[in-house]
């Protein structure tokens, strides 16, 4: 069965890619499952920390009768944040590993490391084992979260690449929701199952992802990088559901090979090379800064304030059913994300980022203003709930997926694994920084900002609009190879109108032709 991608192409020369079969799509989509690991892992711990049995097991007895248990603040923040430390370093190291053993094998390795971390966590009955468990699991999540984006961007057909990578974001949202639901379900249990079940379930996601990936082909672009062109052709043919000798496969492969050779003539593939090229739009430094800043700005939209601190915050501003409201926000997140599958290809990455940030900042300022002038009133409470849901809707349909899609597209192949790894590490770093400073802004005995904290998120979201408008190019409908030409030939503001010329307008049609001849020659031999 053939599926003709309906997403908007950009015109120009588009003949280098094959029509893709349903099986081809399913292969590309499967990897998105890794998002569940990301979402579940960041979501489950806050609920577990509040569980009575967990507190009794890991905390210290307080109160006159010694029947209240608390976990010291420093231990709590260590248990939460050690995961981000692991993911940060895991993502960075994965950037090298993926170039060495391949994208697919790196994700599988990430699942194995993660599983080891889960075993330690489930076995732990003291913080001494729990913390190393979280650190090791975080390391695995770092591997998985950085390299899945790379893998998906490299194997997906260009017309639906954005939609397929958005599937990863969709899985993150499902992971977050599942964590909330599981915590809710086991919270009342009187036994170690209350926290061991949510912890142990993490392993299931790693098992499904790791096993499934054994059956998927390696990224053809990784093989091109290793000069294993037969393997590249074989994996491309599996991914596109086309015979290995089909002209489509030859064309697409020839373009990958030519582009890689062209790029290798101009750059090396080490870590240092990620920081070369000065302020030139197509220079590596500029691209790396774009990826790193984009992931930083995604965190500065303030989204995790809702997902990590929502429950505490809603209660603090006088809303009574705070658990329910938090659960609703995770559901809105899941239900809205699929809209992005369509919007990201139809409206493009750049427009989504600009208009999404505008939508979010309007919601944030409304919450801040109403909550400040009418503090504690019923109207302010309703306004907070309604506009929080609109805010999550805007995030889920725009910045949530688009930030991941863009980092998968902007790097040239020689440094792509490292560029995506640096950008993902930035996501985790800012995730940690914002998580760490938030209590200081909102806790009653600290900044006690209450709804005014949304002035901060509104301001940072305004910076997101400026950032997207001036710095993010439109990359929809182009092959990863064409994106390099786009960066060379346009500015972000003019990028939307750019169209690839025959093959791509970089002057290396000759190289594509030569690569094609090489491939044919290889086949004949
Ligand atoms: C972000 C996470 C966030 C999640 C919410 C992701 O894209 O990177 O930090 O928790 O979206 O859906």
Coordinates of C-alpha atoms and ligand atoms in Angstrom, one line a residue:
X1 CA 0.0 0.0 0.0
X2 CA 1.4 3.4 -1.0
X3 CA 0.9 6.5 1.0
X4 CA 1.4 9.7 -0.8
X5 CA 2.3 12.3 1.8
X6 CA -0.2 15.1 1.8
X7 CA 1.9 17.5 3.7
X8 CA 2.9 20.7 2.0
X9 CA 6.0 20.5 -0.1
X10 CA 7.9 23.7 -0.8
X11 CA 8.0 23.4 -4.6
X12 CA 11.3 23.4 -6.3
X13 CA 13.0 20.1 -7.1
X14 CA 11.5 17.4 -4.9
X15 CA 12.3 14.3 -6.8
X16 CA 14.8 12.7 -4.5
X17 CA 12.5 11.0 -2.2
X18 CA 10.4 7.8 -2.6
X19 CA 6.7 7.5 -1.9
X20 CA 6.6 5.7 1.4
X21 CA 4.7 2.6 2.4
X22 CA 2.5 2.3 5.5
X23 CA 5.1 -0.1 7.0
X24 CA 7.8 2.5 6.3
X25 CA 5.8 5.1 8.2
X26 CA 5.2 2.7 11.1
X27 CA 9.0 2.0 11.3
X28 CA 9.7 5.7 11.6
X29 CA 7.0 6.3 14.1
X30 CA 7.9 3.4 16.5
X31 CA 11.0 5.3 17.8
X32 CA 8.7 8.0 19.1
X33 CA 7.8 5.6 21.8
X34 CA 11.0 6.7 23.6
X35 CA 9.2 9.9 24.6
X36 CA 7.2 7.8 27.1
X37 CA 10.4 7.1 29.0
X38 CA 11.2 10.9 29.1
X39 CA 7.7 11.9 30.2
X40 CA 7.1 9.2 32.7
X41 CA 10.5 9.5 34.3
X42 CA 10.2 13.3 34.8
X43 CA 6.6 12.9 35.9
X44 CA 6.5 10.1 38.4
X45 CA 8.9 11.3 41.1
X46 CA 7.0 14.3 42.5
X47 CA 4.0 12.1 43.3
X48 CA 6.2 9.3 44.8
X49 CA 7.9 11.8 47.1
X50 CA 4.6 12.7 48.6
X51 CA 3.5 9.1 49.2
X52 CA 3.0 8.3 52.9
X53 CA 4.7 4.9 52.7
X54 CA 7.7 6.3 50.8
X55 CA 8.1 9.0 53.4
X56 CA 8.0 6.4 56.2
X57 CA 10.6 4.3 54.4
X58 CA 13.0 7.0 53.3
X59 CA 12.3 9.9 55.6
X60 CA 12.9 10.6 59.3
X61 CA 10.3 10.4 62.1
X62 CA 9.2 13.8 63.4
X63 CA 6.5 15.0 65.7
X64 CA 6.0 14.2 69.4
X65 CA 4.8 10.7 68.9
X66 CA 7.3 10.1 66.1
X67 CA 4.6 9.2 63.6
X68 CA 5.1 11.9 61.0
X69 CA 7.8 11.4 58.5
X70 CA 9.6 14.0 56.5
X71 CA 12.3 13.7 53.9
X72 CA 14.9 16.4 54.5
X73 CA 14.8 19.1 51.8
X74 CA 18.3 18.6 50.6
X75 CA 17.6 14.9 50.1
X76 CA 14.3 15.6 48.3
X77 CA 16.0 18.0 45.9
X78 CA 18.9 15.6 45.4
X79 CA 16.5 12.7 44.6
X80 CA 14.7 14.9 42.0
X81 CA 17.6 16.7 40.5
X82 CA 20.1 13.9 40.2
X83 CA 18.1 12.6 37.3
X84 CA 18.7 15.9 35.4
X85 CA 22.4 15.6 36.1
X86 CA 22.4 12.1 34.7
X87 CA 20.4 13.1 31.6
X88 CA 22.6 16.1 31.0
X89 CA 25.9 14.1 30.9
X90 CA 24.1 11.1 29.3
X91 CA 22.9 13.3 26.4
X92 CA 26.4 14.8 25.9
X93 CA 28.2 11.4 25.9
X94 CA 25.6 9.9 23.6
X95 CA 26.6 12.5 21.0
X96 CA 29.9 10.7 20.6
X97 CA 28.6 7.2 21.1
X98 CA 26.0 7.6 18.4
X99 CA 28.7 8.5 15.9
X100 CA 30.7 5.5 17.0
X101 CA 28.3 2.6 17.4
X102 CA 25.3 4.0 15.5
X103 CA 22.1 5.8 16.4
X104 CA 20.0 2.7 16.9
X105 CA 22.6 0.9 19.0
X106 CA 23.1 4.0 21.2
X107 CA 19.3 4.1 22.0
X108 CA 19.4 0.4 22.8
X109 CA 22.4 0.9 25.1
X110 CA 20.5 3.8 26.7
X111 CA 17.6 1.4 27.5
X112 CA 20.0 -1.1 29.1
X113 CA 21.7 1.6 31.2
X114 CA 18.3 2.9 32.2
X115 CA 17.1 -0.6 33.2
X116 CA 20.0 -1.0 35.5
X117 CA 19.1 2.3 37.1
X118 CA 15.5 1.1 37.5
X119 CA 16.6 -2.1 39.2
X120 CA 18.6 -0.2 41.8
X121 CA 15.7 2.2 42.4
X122 CA 13.2 -0.6 43.0
X123 CA 15.6 -2.5 45.2
X124 CA 16.4 0.6 47.2
X125 CA 15.1 0.9 50.8
X126 CA 17.4 3.8 51.6
X127 CA 18.5 7.0 49.9
X128 CA 22.0 5.6 49.5
X129 CA 20.8 3.2 46.8
X130 CA 18.0 5.3 45.4
X131 CA 20.2 8.2 44.4
X132 CA 22.7 6.2 42.4
X133 CA 19.7 4.4 40.8
X134 CA 18.2 7.8 39.7
X135 CA 21.6 9.0 38.4
X136 CA 22.2 5.8 36.3
X137 CA 18.6 5.9 35.0
X138 CA 19.0 9.6 34.1
X139 CA 22.1 8.7 32.2
X140 CA 20.1 6.2 30.2
X141 CA 17.3 8.7 29.6
X142 CA 20.0 11.2 28.4
X143 CA 21.1 8.7 25.8
X144 CA 17.6 7.9 24.7
X145 CA 16.2 11.5 24.6
X146 CA 19.1 12.9 22.6
X147 CA 19.5 10.1 20.1
X148 CA 15.9 9.4 19.4
X149 CA 15.4 12.8 17.9
X150 CA 18.5 12.3 15.8
X151 CA 17.4 8.9 14.6
X152 CA 13.8 9.9 13.8
X153 CA 14.9 13.0 11.9
X154 CA 17.4 10.9 9.9
X155 CA 15.0 8.1 9.0
X156 CA 11.8 10.0 8.4
X157 CA 10.6 11.0 4.9
X158 CA 11.0 14.8 4.6
X159 CA 7.3 15.6 3.9
X160 CA 6.2 14.1 7.3
X161 CA 9.4 14.5 9.3
X162 CA 7.9 17.2 11.4
X163 CA 4.8 15.2 12.1
X164 CA 6.8 12.1 12.9
X165 CA 9.2 13.9 15.3
X166 CA 6.1 15.5 16.9
X167 CA 5.0 11.9 17.7
X168 CA 7.9 11.9 20.1
X169 CA 6.5 14.9 21.9
X170 CA 3.1 13.2 21.9
X171 CA 4.7 10.2 23.7
X172 CA 6.3 12.6 26.3
X173 CA 2.9 13.9 27.1
X174 CA 1.5 10.4 27.4
X175 CA 4.4 9.5 29.7
X176 CA 3.6 12.5 31.9
X177 CA 0.0 11.6 32.0
X178 CA 0.6 7.9 32.7
X179 CA 2.9 8.9 35.6
X180 CA 0.1 11.0 37.1
X181 CA -2.4 8.3 36.7
X182 CA -0.2 5.5 38.1
X183 CA 0.7 7.7 41.1
X184 CA -2.9 8.4 41.7
X185 CA -3.7 4.7 41.6
X186 CA -1.0 3.5 44.0
X187 CA -0.8 6.5 46.3
X188 CA -3.2 5.0 48.9
X189 CA -1.6 1.5 49.0
X190 CA -0.2 0.6 52.4
X191 CA 3.0 -1.1 51.4
X192 CA 6.2 -0.6 49.4
X193 CA 4.1 -1.4 46.2
X194 CA 2.8 2.2 46.5
X195 CA 6.2 3.5 45.2
X196 CA 7.7 0.4 43.8
X197 CA 5.0 -0.1 41.2
X198 CA 5.4 3.4 39.7
X199 CA 9.2 2.9 39.8
X200 CA 9.2 -0.6 38.3
X201 CA 6.8 0.4 35.5
X202 CA 9.5 2.6 34.0
X203 CA 11.3 -0.6 33.1
X204 CA 8.4 -1.7 30.8
X205 CA 8.8 1.4 28.6
X206 CA 12.6 0.7 28.2
X207 CA 11.9 -3.0 27.5
X208 CA 9.4 -2.2 24.7
X209 CA 11.6 0.5 23.1
X210 CA 14.8 -1.5 23.3
X211 CA 13.3 -4.7 21.9
X212 CA 11.4 -2.9 19.2
X213 CA 14.6 -1.1 18.1
X214 CA 16.3 -4.4 17.5
X215 CA 13.9 -4.9 14.6
X216 CA 14.4 -1.4 13.1
X217 CA 17.1 -0.6 10.6
X218 CA 20.0 1.7 11.5
X219 CA 19.9 5.3 10.2
X220 CA 21.1 5.3 6.5
X221 CA 22.9 8.6 7.2
X222 CA 25.0 6.9 9.9
X223 CA 26.1 4.3 7.4
X224 CA 26.9 7.1 4.9
X225 CA 29.1 8.7 7.5
X226 CA 30.9 5.4 8.0
X227 CA 31.2 4.9 4.2
X228 CA 29.1 1.7 4.4
X229 CA 27.1 2.5 1.4
X230 CA 25.6 -1.0 0.8
X231 CA 24.3 -1.0 4.3
X232 CA 22.9 2.5 3.8
X233 CA 21.1 1.4 0.7
X234 CA 19.7 -1.6 2.5
X235 CA 18.4 0.3 5.4
X236 CA 16.9 3.1 3.2
X237 CA 15.2 0.4 1.1
X238 CA 13.6 -1.0 4.3
X239 CA 12.6 2.4 5.6
X240 CA 11.0 3.5 2.4
X241 CA 9.5 0.1 1.5
X242 CA 11.2 0.3 -2.0
X243 CA 13.4 -2.3 -3.7
X244 CA 17.1 -1.6 -3.1
X245 CA 17.7 -0.9 -6.8
X246 CA 14.8 1.5 -7.2
X247 CA 15.7 4.9 -8.7
X248 CA 14.2 6.5 -5.7
X249 CA 16.6 4.8 -3.3
X250 CA 19.5 5.6 -5.6
X251 CA 18.6 9.2 -5.8
X252 CA 18.0 9.7 -2.2
X253 CA 21.2 7.9 -1.2
X254 CA 23.2 9.8 -3.9
X255 CA 22.1 13.1 -2.4
X256 CA 23.0 12.0 1.1
X257 CA 26.4 10.8 0.0
X258 CA 27.2 13.9 -2.1
X259 CA 26.1 16.2 0.6
X260 CA 28.2 14.4 3.2
X261 CA 31.3 14.5 1.0
X262 CA 30.7 18.2 0.3
X263 CA 30.3 18.9 4.0
X264 CA 33.3 16.9 5.0
X265 CA 35.4 18.9 2.6
X266 CA 34.5 22.0 4.7
X267 CA 34.4 20.6 8.2
X268 CA 35.6 17.9 10.6
X269 CA 33.4 16.0 12.9
X270 CA 34.9 16.5 16.4
X271 CA 33.4 18.3 19.3
X272 CA 35.6 21.4 18.7
X273 CA 34.1 21.6 15.1
X274 CA 30.7 22.3 16.7
X275 CA 32.0 25.6 17.7
X276 CA 33.6 26.8 14.5
X277 CA 32.2 29.0 11.7
X278 CA 31.7 32.2 13.6
X279 CA 28.5 34.1 13.2
X280 CA 27.9 32.9 9.6
X281 CA 24.3 31.7 9.4
X282 CA 25.3 28.3 8.1
X283 CA 28.4 28.1 10.4
X284 CA 28.4 25.3 13.0
X285 CA 28.7 27.6 15.9
X286 CA 25.6 29.5 14.8
X287 CA 23.6 26.3 14.4
X288 CA 24.7 24.9 17.7
X289 CA 23.8 28.2 19.4
X290 CA 20.4 28.1 17.8
X291 CA 19.7 24.5 18.9
X292 CA 21.0 25.1 22.5
X293 CA 19.0 28.4 22.8
X294 CA 15.9 26.9 21.3
X295 CA 15.8 24.2 23.9
X296 CA 16.6 26.7 26.6
X297 CA 13.8 29.0 25.5
X298 CA 11.4 26.0 25.4
X299 CA 12.1 25.6 29.1
X300 CA 11.7 29.3 29.7
X301 CA 8.1 29.2 28.3
X302 CA 7.5 28.1 31.9
X303 CA 5.7 24.9 31.0
X304 CA 7.3 22.8 33.7
X305 CA 6.1 25.2 36.3
X306 CA 2.7 23.7 35.6
X307 CA 3.8 20.1 35.4
X308 CA 6.2 20.1 38.3
X309 CA 4.8 22.6 40.7
X310 CA 1.2 22.8 39.5
X311 CA -0.3 20.8 42.4
X312 CA 1.5 22.9 45.1
X313 CA 0.8 26.1 43.3
X314 CA -2.9 25.6 42.7
X315 CA -3.3 24.8 46.4
X316 CA -1.3 27.8 47.4
X317 CA -3.6 30.2 45.5
X318 CA -6.6 28.7 47.1
X319 CA -7.9 26.1 44.7
X320 CA -9.1 23.0 46.5
X321 CA -9.1 20.2 44.0
X322 CA -5.5 20.7 43.1
X323 CA -4.8 17.1 42.2
X324 CA -7.7 17.0 39.8
X325 CA -6.7 20.2 38.1
X326 CA -3.1 19.0 37.7
X327 CA -4.4 15.8 36.1
X328 CA -6.6 17.9 33.8
X329 CA -3.5 19.8 32.6
X330 CA -1.7 16.6 31.7
X331 CA -4.8 15.5 29.8
X332 CA -5.1 18.8 27.9
X333 CA -1.4 18.3 27.0
X334 CA -2.0 14.9 25.6
X335 CA -5.2 15.8 23.7
X336 CA -3.8 18.9 22.1
X337 CA -0.4 17.6 20.9
X338 CA -1.8 15.7 17.8
X339 CA -3.0 19.0 16.3
X340 CA 0.7 19.7 15.8
X341 CA 1.1 16.7 13.5
X342 CA -0.9 18.6 11.0
X343 CA 0.1 22.2 11.9
X344 CA 3.8 21.6 11.8
X345 CA 3.8 20.6 8.2
X346 CA 1.0 22.9 7.1
X347 CA 2.0 26.1 8.9
X348 CA 5.6 25.3 9.4
X349 CA 8.0 25.3 12.4
X350 CA 8.7 29.0 12.4
X351 CA 5.1 30.2 12.4
X352 CA 4.2 27.7 15.1
X353 CA 7.0 29.0 17.3
X354 CA 6.1 32.6 16.8
X355 CA 2.4 32.4 17.2
X356 CA 2.5 29.7 19.9
X357 CA 4.7 32.0 22.1
X358 CA 2.3 34.9 21.5
X359 CA -0.7 32.6 22.6
X360 CA 1.2 31.5 25.7
X361 CA 2.3 35.0 26.7
X362 CA -1.3 36.4 26.4
X363 CA -2.5 33.6 28.7
X364 CA 0.3 34.1 31.2
X365 CA -0.3 37.9 31.4
X366 CA -4.0 37.4 31.9
X367 CA -3.4 34.9 34.7
X368 CA -0.9 37.3 36.3
X369 CA -3.0 40.4 36.1
X370 CA -6.3 38.9 37.2
X371 CA -4.6 36.9 40.0
X372 CA -2.9 40.1 41.2
X373 CA -5.8 42.5 41.1
X374 CA -8.4 40.1 42.4
X375 CA -6.2 37.8 44.6
X376 CA -8.0 34.8 46.2
X377 CA -11.3 35.5 44.5
X378 CA -13.4 32.8 42.8
X379 CA -13.1 34.6 39.5
X380 CA -9.3 34.7 39.7
X381 CA -9.4 30.9 40.5
X382 CA -11.5 30.1 37.5
X383 CA -9.4 32.4 35.3
X384 CA -6.3 30.6 36.5
X385 CA -7.7 27.2 35.6
X386 CA -9.1 28.2 32.2
X387 CA -6.1 30.1 31.0
X388 CA -3.7 27.5 32.3
X389 CA -5.5 25.0 30.0
X390 CA -5.3 27.4 27.1
X391 CA -1.7 28.0 27.9
X392 CA -0.9 24.2 27.9
X393 CA -2.9 23.9 24.6
X394 CA -0.6 26.5 23.0
X395 CA 2.5 24.9 24.3
X396 CA 1.4 21.4 23.3
X397 CA 0.6 22.4 19.7
X398 CA 3.7 24.6 19.1
X399 CA 6.8 24.8 21.3
X400 CA 6.5 21.3 22.7
X401 CA 7.0 19.5 19.4
X402 CA 8.6 22.3 17.3
X403 CA 11.6 22.7 19.5
X404 CA 12.4 19.0 19.0
X405 CA 11.7 19.0 15.3
X406 CA 14.0 22.0 14.6
X407 CA 17.0 20.6 16.5
X408 CA 16.7 17.4 14.4
X409 CA 16.9 19.4 11.2
X410 CA 19.5 22.2 11.5
X411 CA 22.8 20.4 11.9
X412 CA 25.0 19.2 9.0
X413 CA 25.6 15.4 9.1
X414 CA 29.3 15.6 10.3
X415 CA 28.3 17.2 13.6
X416 CA 24.6 16.3 13.7
X417 CA 24.8 13.8 16.5
X418 CA 26.8 16.2 18.7
X419 CA 24.6 19.2 17.8
X420 CA 21.4 17.4 18.8
X421 CA 23.2 16.1 21.9
X422 CA 24.2 19.6 23.0
X423 CA 20.7 20.9 22.4
X424 CA 19.1 18.1 24.3
X425 CA 21.6 18.6 27.2
X426 CA 20.5 22.3 27.2
X427 CA 16.9 21.2 27.6
X428 CA 17.8 19.1 30.7
X429 CA 20.1 21.8 32.1
X430 CA 17.4 24.5 32.0
X431 CA 14.8 22.0 33.1
X432 CA 17.0 21.6 36.2
X433 CA 17.8 25.3 36.7
X434 CA 14.2 26.3 36.5
X435 CA 13.1 23.5 38.7
X436 CA 15.6 24.5 41.2
X437 CA 14.9 28.3 41.3
X438 CA 11.1 28.0 41.1
X439 CA 10.5 27.2 44.9
X440 CA 12.5 30.3 45.7
X441 CA 10.1 32.4 43.6
X442 CA 6.8 31.0 44.9
X443 CA 7.3 29.4 48.4
X444 CA 5.4 31.3 51.1
X445 CA 8.6 31.8 53.2
X446 CA 10.6 32.9 50.1
X447 CA 9.5 35.0 47.2
X448 CA 5.8 34.3 47.7
X449 CA 5.0 35.6 44.2
X450 CA 1.7 33.7 43.9
X451 CA 0.1 34.5 40.6
X452 CA 2.7 37.3 40.0
X453 CA 5.1 34.5 39.0
X454 CA 3.2 34.5 35.7
X455 CA 4.6 38.0 35.0
X456 CA 8.0 36.2 34.9
X457 CA 6.8 33.5 32.5
X458 CA 5.0 36.1 30.4
X459 CA 8.2 38.1 30.1
X460 CA 10.3 35.1 29.2
X461 CA 7.7 34.0 26.7
X462 CA 7.9 37.5 25.1
X463 CA 11.6 36.8 24.6
X464 CA 10.6 33.5 22.9
X465 CA 8.6 35.4 20.3
X466 CA 11.6 37.7 19.6
X467 CA 13.9 34.8 19.5
X468 CA 11.7 32.8 17.1
X469 CA 11.1 35.8 14.8
X470 CA 14.7 36.8 14.4
X471 CA 16.6 33.5 14.7
X472 CA 14.5 30.5 13.7
X473 CA 14.5 29.5 10.0
X474 CA 11.6 27.7 8.3
X475 CA 12.7 24.1 7.5
X476 CA 9.5 22.4 6.6
X477 CA 9.3 20.2 3.5
X478 CA 13.1 20.1 2.8
X479 CA 15.5 17.2 3.0
X480 CA 18.1 17.5 5.7
X481 CA 20.6 18.1 3.0
X482 CA 18.5 21.0 1.6
X483 CA 18.3 22.6 5.0
X484 CA 22.1 23.3 4.8
X485 CA 21.6 25.2 1.6
X486 CA 18.7 27.1 3.0
X487 CA 20.8 28.4 5.9
X488 CA 23.5 29.4 3.4
X489 CA 21.2 31.3 1.2
X490 CA 18.6 33.0 3.4
X491 CA 18.0 34.7 6.7
X492 CA 15.4 33.3 9.1
X493 CA 13.0 36.0 8.0
X494 CA 13.3 35.2 4.3
X495 CA 13.6 31.4 4.8
X496 CA 9.9 30.7 4.3
X497 CA 10.0 31.7 0.6
X498 CA 13.2 29.7 -0.2
X499 CA 12.8 26.9 -2.7
X500 CA 15.3 24.3 -3.5
X501 CA 16.5 24.4 -7.1
X502 CA 17.4 21.2 -9.1
X503 CA 18.6 18.8 -6.4
X504 CA 19.6 21.7 -4.2
X505 CA 21.0 25.1 -5.1
X506 CA 24.4 24.6 -3.6
X507 CA 26.4 24.0 -6.7
X508 CA 27.2 20.4 -5.9
X509 CA 24.8 18.8 -8.4
X510 CA 28.0 17.5 -9.9
X511 CA 28.8 15.7 -6.6
X512 CA 25.4 14.1 -6.6
X513 CA 25.9 12.9 -10.1
X514 CA 29.3 11.5 -9.2
X515 CA 28.0 9.8 -6.1
X516 CA 25.2 8.2 -8.2
X517 CA 27.8 6.9 -10.6
X518 CA 29.9 5.6 -7.7
X519 CA 26.9 3.7 -6.3
X520 CA 26.1 2.2 -9.7
X521 CA 29.7 1.2 -10.2
X522 CA 29.7 -0.5 -6.8
X523 CA 26.5 -2.3 -7.7
X524 CA 28.0 -3.5 -11.0
X525 CA 31.1 -4.9 -9.2
Ligands
LIG1 C1 9.6 19.5 27.4 C2 9.5 19.0 28.8 C3 8.0 19.2 29.2 C4 7.1 18.5 28.2 C5 5.7 18.7 28.5 C6 8.7 18.7 26.5 O1 8.9 19.1 25.1 O2 11.0 19.4 26.9 O3 10.3 19.7 29.6 O4 7.8 18.6 30.5 O5 7.4 18.9 26.9 O6 4.8 18.1 27.6

